[in-house]
Amino acid sequence: MRTWRQWILGSLLIFFIGWAMGCTAPPTPAGENFPTFTPAGTLVLYRTRTPSPTPQASPTLTLPLPSPTPTPIRHVVKKGEDMFGIALRYGIAPQALLEANPTVNPRVMSVGTVLIIPAAGLPTPTGQVPSPTPQPLVLGEPVCHPALDGGAWCFVVVQNPLEQALEDVVAVIRVSGNAQGELLERTAYAPLNLLPAGKRLVLSAYFPAPFPESPQVAAELRMAHPVPAEDVRYLPAAVEVEQVQIASDGKSAVIGGNIILGESSVTAQVLWLALQAFDGAGKPVGVRRVDMPAPAQGDQSVPFKATVYSAGAPISSVEVLVEARP
């Protein structure tokens, strides 16, 4: 009986030992390496800055800087000077000088009167401005006459061969021959705005000192505009010269006569005379504009008497032109 129990207990013990050994993982054979998975890296979360969009620059309104304004020159009138001659001396249009001094009466301008000389020119525009086409006029040979102050008066005659009146006749006179080899240039203006058909005007320009002793002088027409036949800015007028008295030295001439205004119901508010002097060779030696009293009614005769002076050779002949405007 005891033998039987021992045999049963031994069998159970052997069974449990075998079962336990079957559940154990088999040993890894020696000398064999199996690959193992190693993570490439650890994913780490970071907070990065998102670039903000660059704001576009707002359009800036650029205001142009003001151009420097030329300072007007003040001229004190001396004995023997008139407004027209002063305008020519400074190279500006006589009308511009009148407009710059509206309170000054050129007919009674006294010695010591202070005149404001406006700027001779305007700023050059940025764009291309077409220049007026010069009319086919006859330009004479320019001549220059030395002045007492070391400068010179230069004249050039412009002839209108057309059957149409012209206005705003302007030329340029160029002088070379000084020690520095510079080319001097001045604008030559006419004594009147109007150049009638078949007539001529003496244009003048003043060159300040020093003036070359042996100058080479040339002239070029700068501008001339045709006047339409129906234009009402000019009134019909004519001149009757009754007296021409030339001084014994030929340096001056007194001209007298009448201005005849045509039939018109319009009153002439502006009445100008151009006195032009020529030497024995027909070259211009002097020019003067005379402002006549205004207003003057149409179909009226206005007497005048004025003097023109020579800047060079003795005066041999004179011519008178008139301009009347409402």
CSV table of C-alpha atoms in Angstrom, one decimal:
chain,number,residue,atom,x,y,z
A,1,MET,CA,0.0,0.0,0.0
A,2,ARG,CA,2.8,2.3,0.9
A,3,THR,CA,4.6,1.4,-2.2
A,4,TRP,CA,1.6,2.4,-4.2
A,5,ARG,CA,1.4,5.9,-2.7
A,6,GLN,CA,5.0,6.6,-3.2
A,7,TRP,CA,4.7,5.6,-6.8
A,8,ILE,CA,1.8,8.0,-7.4
A,9,LEU,CA,3.5,11.0,-5.6
A,10,GLY,CA,6.6,10.4,-7.6
A,11,SER,CA,4.7,10.4,-10.9
A,12,LEU,CA,2.9,13.7,-10.0
A,13,LEU,CA,6.2,15.3,-9.1
A,14,ILE,CA,7.8,14.3,-12.3
A,15,PHE,CA,4.7,15.6,-14.2
A,16,PHE,CA,4.7,19.1,-12.6
A,17,ILE,CA,8.5,19.5,-13.1
A,18,GLY,CA,8.1,18.7,-16.8
A,19,TRP,CA,5.2,21.0,-17.3
A,20,ALA,CA,7.1,23.9,-15.6
A,21,MET,CA,10.1,23.3,-17.8
A,22,GLY,CA,7.9,23.4,-21.0
A,23,CYS,CA,6.7,26.8,-20.1
A,24,THR,CA,10.2,28.3,-19.9
A,25,ALA,CA,11.6,30.2,-23.0
A,26,PRO,CA,14.3,28.3,-24.7
A,27,PRO,CA,17.8,29.7,-24.3
A,28,THR,CA,19.3,31.8,-27.0
A,29,PRO,CA,22.0,29.9,-28.9
A,30,ALA,CA,25.4,31.1,-28.2
A,31,GLY,CA,27.1,33.1,-30.9
A,32,GLU,CA,24.0,34.4,-32.7
A,33,ASN,CA,23.1,38.1,-32.6
A,34,PHE,CA,19.6,39.2,-33.4
A,35,PRO,CA,18.9,42.8,-34.5
A,36,THR,CA,17.2,45.0,-32.0
A,37,PHE,CA,15.1,48.1,-32.9
A,38,THR,CA,16.6,51.3,-31.6
A,39,PRO,CA,14.4,54.4,-32.1
A,40,ALA,CA,16.0,57.0,-34.4
A,41,GLY,CA,15.1,59.8,-32.1
A,42,THR,CA,12.6,61.2,-29.9
A,43,LEU,CA,10.0,63.5,-31.3
A,44,VAL,CA,10.1,66.8,-29.3
A,45,LEU,CA,7.5,69.5,-29.7
A,46,TYR,CA,8.8,73.0,-30.0
A,47,ARG,CA,6.9,76.4,-30.4
A,48,THR,CA,8.4,78.3,-33.4
A,49,ARG,CA,7.8,81.9,-34.4
A,50,THR,CA,5.6,82.3,-37.4
A,51,PRO,CA,7.0,85.2,-39.5
A,52,SER,CA,4.6,88.1,-39.7
A,53,PRO,CA,3.9,89.5,-43.1
A,54,THR,CA,6.0,92.6,-43.8
A,55,PRO,CA,3.7,95.6,-44.0
A,56,GLN,CA,3.8,97.4,-47.3
A,57,ALA,CA,5.0,101.0,-47.1
A,58,SER,CA,2.2,103.4,-47.5
A,59,PRO,CA,2.6,105.7,-50.5
A,60,THR,CA,4.1,108.9,-49.3
A,61,LEU,CA,3.0,112.2,-50.8
A,62,THR,CA,6.2,114.1,-51.6
A,63,LEU,CA,5.6,117.8,-51.9
A,64,PRO,CA,8.0,119.6,-54.2
A,65,LEU,CA,10.3,122.1,-52.5
A,66,PRO,CA,9.6,125.7,-53.4
A,67,SER,CA,12.0,127.0,-56.0
A,68,PRO,CA,14.1,129.9,-54.8
A,69,THR,CA,12.5,133.2,-55.9
A,70,PRO,CA,14.9,135.6,-57.5
A,71,THR,CA,15.3,138.8,-55.5
A,72,PRO,CA,14.1,141.8,-57.4
A,73,ILE,CA,16.7,144.5,-58.1
A,74,ARG,CA,16.0,148.1,-57.2
A,75,HIS,CA,17.1,150.8,-59.6
A,76,VAL,CA,17.3,154.5,-58.7
A,77,VAL,CA,16.5,156.7,-61.7
A,78,LYS,CA,19.2,159.1,-62.7
A,79,LYS,CA,19.1,162.2,-64.8
A,80,GLY,CA,18.4,161.5,-68.5
A,81,GLU,CA,17.0,158.0,-67.9
A,82,ASP,CA,13.6,156.8,-69.0
A,83,MET,CA,11.7,153.6,-68.2
A,84,PHE,CA,12.2,152.1,-71.7
A,85,GLY,CA,16.0,152.6,-71.6
A,86,ILE,CA,16.2,151.2,-68.1
A,87,ALA,CA,14.2,148.1,-69.2
A,88,LEU,CA,16.6,147.6,-72.2
A,89,ARG,CA,19.6,148.0,-69.9
A,90,TYR,CA,18.5,145.2,-67.6
A,91,GLY,CA,17.4,142.9,-70.5
A,92,ILE,CA,13.7,142.8,-69.7
A,93,ALA,CA,10.6,143.7,-71.7
A,94,PRO,CA,9.5,147.3,-71.1
A,95,GLN,CA,6.0,146.1,-70.4
A,96,ALA,CA,7.3,143.8,-67.6
A,97,LEU,CA,9.0,146.8,-66.0
A,98,LEU,CA,5.7,148.8,-66.2
A,99,GLU,CA,3.8,146.0,-64.6
A,100,ALA,CA,6.3,145.7,-61.9
A,101,ASN,CA,5.9,149.4,-61.1
A,102,PRO,CA,2.2,150.1,-61.5
A,103,THR,CA,2.3,153.3,-59.3
A,104,VAL,CA,5.1,155.0,-61.4
A,105,ASN,CA,4.0,157.2,-64.2
A,106,PRO,CA,6.7,156.9,-66.9
A,107,ARG,CA,5.9,160.3,-68.3
A,108,VAL,CA,6.6,162.2,-65.1
A,109,MET,CA,9.2,159.9,-63.6
A,110,SER,CA,11.6,162.1,-61.6
A,111,VAL,CA,15.3,161.6,-60.6
A,112,GLY,CA,15.5,159.5,-57.5
A,113,THR,CA,12.5,157.3,-58.3
A,114,VAL,CA,13.1,153.7,-57.2
A,115,LEU,CA,12.1,151.1,-59.7
A,116,ILE,CA,11.7,147.4,-59.0
A,117,ILE,CA,13.5,145.4,-61.7
A,118,PRO,CA,11.7,142.0,-62.0
A,119,ALA,CA,13.5,138.7,-62.8
A,120,ALA,CA,14.6,138.6,-66.4
A,121,GLY,CA,13.4,135.0,-66.9
A,122,LEU,CA,11.3,132.2,-65.4
A,123,PRO,CA,12.4,128.7,-64.3
A,124,THR,CA,12.9,126.3,-67.1
A,125,PRO,CA,10.0,123.9,-67.3
A,126,THR,CA,10.7,120.2,-67.0
A,127,GLY,CA,8.9,119.3,-70.1
A,128,GLN,CA,9.8,120.1,-73.7
A,129,VAL,CA,8.1,123.4,-74.7
A,130,PRO,CA,7.8,124.0,-78.4
A,131,SER,CA,9.5,127.2,-79.5
A,132,PRO,CA,7.6,129.6,-81.7
A,133,THR,CA,8.5,129.3,-85.3
A,134,PRO,CA,10.3,132.5,-86.4
A,135,GLN,CA,8.6,134.2,-89.4
A,136,PRO,CA,10.6,134.8,-92.6
A,137,LEU,CA,11.8,138.3,-91.7
A,138,VAL,CA,14.8,140.2,-93.0
A,139,LEU,CA,17.4,140.5,-90.3
A,140,GLY,CA,20.0,143.3,-90.7
A,141,GLU,CA,23.6,143.3,-89.7
A,142,PRO,CA,23.9,144.0,-85.9
A,143,VAL,CA,26.0,146.9,-84.8
A,144,CYS,CA,27.4,147.9,-81.4
A,145,HIS,CA,28.3,151.3,-80.0
A,146,PRO,CA,30.5,151.7,-76.9
A,147,ALA,CA,28.9,153.4,-73.9
A,148,LEU,CA,30.6,155.8,-71.5
A,149,ASP,CA,30.4,153.3,-68.6
A,150,GLY,CA,32.4,150.7,-70.6
A,151,GLY,CA,29.4,148.7,-71.8
A,152,ALA,CA,27.8,148.9,-75.2
A,153,TRP,CA,24.5,149.4,-76.9
A,154,CYS,CA,23.9,146.9,-79.8
A,155,PHE,CA,21.2,147.3,-82.4
A,156,VAL,CA,19.7,145.1,-85.2
A,157,VAL,CA,17.1,146.0,-87.7
A,158,VAL,CA,14.2,143.6,-88.4
A,159,GLN,CA,12.3,144.1,-91.7
A,160,ASN,CA,8.8,142.7,-92.2
A,161,PRO,CA,8.4,141.8,-95.9
A,162,LEU,CA,5.1,140.1,-95.4
A,163,GLU,CA,1.6,141.5,-96.1
A,164,GLN,CA,0.6,140.6,-92.5
A,165,ALA,CA,1.5,142.5,-89.3
A,166,LEU,CA,3.6,140.7,-86.7
A,167,GLU,CA,4.1,141.1,-82.9
A,168,ASP,CA,6.4,140.0,-80.2
A,169,VAL,CA,9.5,140.4,-82.4
A,170,VAL,CA,12.6,139.3,-80.4
A,171,ALA,CA,16.1,138.6,-81.4
A,172,VAL,CA,19.4,137.5,-79.8
A,173,ILE,CA,22.6,139.3,-80.2
A,174,ARG,CA,25.9,137.5,-79.5
A,175,VAL,CA,29.3,139.1,-79.0
A,176,SER,CA,32.7,137.4,-78.9
A,177,GLY,CA,36.3,138.7,-78.7
A,178,ASN,CA,36.9,139.3,-75.0
A,179,ALA,CA,40.1,138.2,-73.3
A,180,GLN,CA,38.5,135.1,-71.7
A,181,GLY,CA,37.2,133.9,-75.0
A,182,GLU,CA,33.6,133.9,-73.7
A,183,LEU,CA,30.5,134.3,-75.9
A,184,LEU,CA,28.3,137.1,-74.6
A,185,GLU,CA,24.6,136.9,-75.3
A,186,ARG,CA,21.7,139.3,-74.8
A,187,THR,CA,18.1,139.4,-75.8
A,188,ALA,CA,17.2,142.3,-78.1
A,189,TYR,CA,13.7,143.7,-77.8
A,190,ALA,CA,11.7,146.0,-80.0
A,191,PRO,CA,10.3,149.3,-78.9
A,192,LEU,CA,6.8,148.3,-79.9
A,193,ASN,CA,4.8,145.1,-79.7
A,194,LEU,CA,3.5,145.6,-83.3
A,195,LEU,CA,5.5,145.4,-86.5
A,196,PRO,CA,3.2,146.4,-89.4
A,197,ALA,CA,3.5,144.9,-92.8
A,198,GLY,CA,6.3,146.4,-94.9
A,199,LYS,CA,7.8,148.3,-91.9
A,200,ARG,CA,11.0,147.8,-89.9
A,201,LEU,CA,11.9,148.0,-86.2
A,202,VAL,CA,15.2,148.6,-84.5
A,203,LEU,CA,15.8,146.0,-81.7
A,204,SER,CA,18.3,146.9,-79.0
A,205,ALA,CA,20.2,145.2,-76.2
A,206,TYR,CA,22.7,146.6,-73.7
A,207,PHE,CA,25.9,144.7,-72.8
A,208,PRO,CA,27.4,145.8,-69.4
A,209,ALA,CA,31.1,146.5,-69.0
A,210,PRO,CA,33.6,145.3,-69.9
A,211,PHE,CA,32.8,145.1,-73.6
A,212,PRO,CA,35.4,143.7,-76.1
A,213,GLU,CA,37.5,146.2,-77.9
A,214,SER,CA,37.3,144.4,-81.2
A,215,PRO,CA,34.1,142.4,-81.0
A,216,GLN,CA,32.6,140.0,-83.4
A,217,VAL,CA,28.8,140.5,-83.5
A,218,ALA,CA,26.0,138.2,-84.7
A,219,ALA,CA,22.3,138.2,-84.4
A,220,GLU,CA,19.5,135.6,-84.7
A,221,LEU,CA,15.8,136.0,-84.8
A,222,ARG,CA,14.3,134.4,-81.7
A,223,MET,CA,10.5,134.9,-82.1
A,224,ALA,CA,7.8,136.7,-84.1
A,225,HIS,CA,4.1,136.0,-84.1
A,226,PRO,CA,1.6,136.8,-86.9
A,227,VAL,CA,-1.3,139.1,-86.0
A,228,PRO,CA,-4.7,137.8,-87.3
A,229,ALA,CA,-6.5,140.2,-89.6
A,230,GLU,CA,-9.5,140.2,-87.3
A,231,ASP,CA,-7.5,141.0,-84.2
A,232,VAL,CA,-9.0,143.7,-82.0
A,233,ARG,CA,-6.1,144.3,-79.7
A,234,TYR,CA,-4.6,147.0,-81.9
A,235,LEU,CA,-6.4,150.1,-83.1
A,236,PRO,CA,-5.8,151.7,-86.5
A,237,ALA,CA,-3.3,154.6,-86.2
A,238,ALA,CA,-0.8,156.5,-88.4
A,239,VAL,CA,1.9,159.1,-88.0
A,240,GLU,CA,2.3,162.5,-89.8
A,241,VAL,CA,5.9,163.8,-89.3
A,242,GLU,CA,6.0,167.5,-89.7
A,243,GLN,CA,9.4,168.4,-88.2
A,244,VAL,CA,12.8,166.7,-88.0
A,245,GLN,CA,15.5,168.8,-86.4
A,246,ILE,CA,18.9,167.1,-86.2
A,247,ALA,CA,21.5,168.7,-83.8
A,248,SER,CA,24.7,170.2,-85.3
A,249,ASP,CA,26.8,167.4,-83.8
A,250,GLY,CA,24.3,164.7,-85.0
A,251,LYS,CA,23.9,163.3,-81.5
A,252,SER,CA,20.2,164.0,-81.2
A,253,ALA,CA,17.2,164.8,-83.3
A,254,VAL,CA,13.8,166.4,-82.4
A,255,ILE,CA,10.8,165.0,-84.2
A,256,GLY,CA,7.4,166.6,-84.2
A,257,GLY,CA,4.1,165.8,-85.8
A,258,ASN,CA,0.7,164.2,-85.2
A,259,ILE,CA,-0.7,160.8,-84.4
A,260,ILE,CA,-3.9,160.2,-86.4
A,261,LEU,CA,-6.2,157.6,-84.9
A,262,GLY,CA,-8.5,155.8,-87.3
A,263,GLU,CA,-12.3,155.8,-87.1
A,264,SER,CA,-13.2,153.7,-84.1
A,265,SER,CA,-15.6,153.9,-81.2
A,266,VAL,CA,-13.0,152.4,-79.0
A,267,THR,CA,-10.8,154.7,-76.9
A,268,ALA,CA,-7.0,154.2,-77.1
A,269,GLN,CA,-5.7,153.5,-73.6
A,270,VAL,CA,-2.2,152.9,-74.8
A,271,LEU,CA,-0.4,155.1,-77.3
A,272,TRP,CA,3.2,154.5,-78.1
A,273,LEU,CA,5.7,156.1,-80.5
A,274,ALA,CA,8.9,154.4,-81.7
A,275,LEU,CA,11.7,157.0,-82.7
A,276,GLN,CA,14.4,155.3,-84.7
A,277,ALA,CA,17.7,157.0,-85.8
A,278,PHE,CA,20.1,155.9,-88.6
A,279,ASP,CA,23.5,157.2,-89.6
A,280,GLY,CA,24.6,158.1,-93.1
A,281,ALA,CA,25.2,154.4,-94.0
A,282,GLY,CA,21.7,153.5,-92.9
A,283,LYS,CA,22.9,151.7,-89.8
A,284,PRO,CA,20.9,152.1,-86.6
A,285,VAL,CA,22.4,154.4,-84.0
A,286,GLY,CA,19.5,155.0,-81.6
A,287,VAL,CA,16.0,154.1,-80.7
A,288,ARG,CA,13.5,155.3,-78.2
A,289,ARG,CA,9.9,154.6,-77.2
A,290,VAL,CA,7.7,157.5,-76.2
A,291,ASP,CA,4.5,156.9,-74.1
A,292,MET,CA,1.9,159.4,-75.3
A,293,PRO,CA,-0.9,160.7,-73.0
A,294,ALA,CA,-3.9,158.5,-72.9
A,295,PRO,CA,-6.8,157.9,-73.3
A,296,ALA,CA,-7.4,159.2,-76.8
A,297,GLN,CA,-10.7,159.0,-78.7
A,298,GLY,CA,-11.0,157.5,-82.2
A,299,ASP,CA,-10.8,159.8,-85.2
A,300,GLN,CA,-8.6,162.2,-83.2
A,301,SER,CA,-5.3,163.8,-83.9
A,302,VAL,CA,-2.7,163.8,-81.1
A,303,PRO,CA,0.3,166.1,-81.5
A,304,PHE,CA,3.7,165.0,-80.3
A,305,LYS,CA,7.3,166.3,-80.1
A,306,ALA,CA,10.1,164.1,-78.8
A,307,THR,CA,13.9,163.6,-79.0
A,308,VAL,CA,15.9,160.6,-80.0
A,309,TYR,CA,19.6,160.3,-79.2
A,310,SER,CA,22.5,158.6,-81.0
A,311,ALA,CA,24.7,156.0,-79.3
A,312,GLY,CA,27.3,156.1,-82.1
A,313,ALA,CA,27.7,158.0,-85.4
A,314,PRO,CA,25.8,161.2,-86.2
A,315,ILE,CA,22.2,160.9,-87.0
A,316,SER,CA,21.3,161.2,-90.7
A,317,SER,CA,17.7,160.1,-90.8
A,318,VAL,CA,14.8,159.1,-88.5
A,319,GLU,CA,11.7,157.0,-88.7
A,320,VAL,CA,8.6,157.0,-86.5
A,321,LEU,CA,6.1,154.2,-85.9
A,322,VAL,CA,3.0,154.2,-83.8
A,323,GLU,CA,1.1,151.6,-81.8
A,324,ALA,CA,-2.4,152.2,-80.3
A,325,ARG,CA,-4.3,149.7,-78.1
A,326,PRO,CA,-7.6,149.8,-76.3
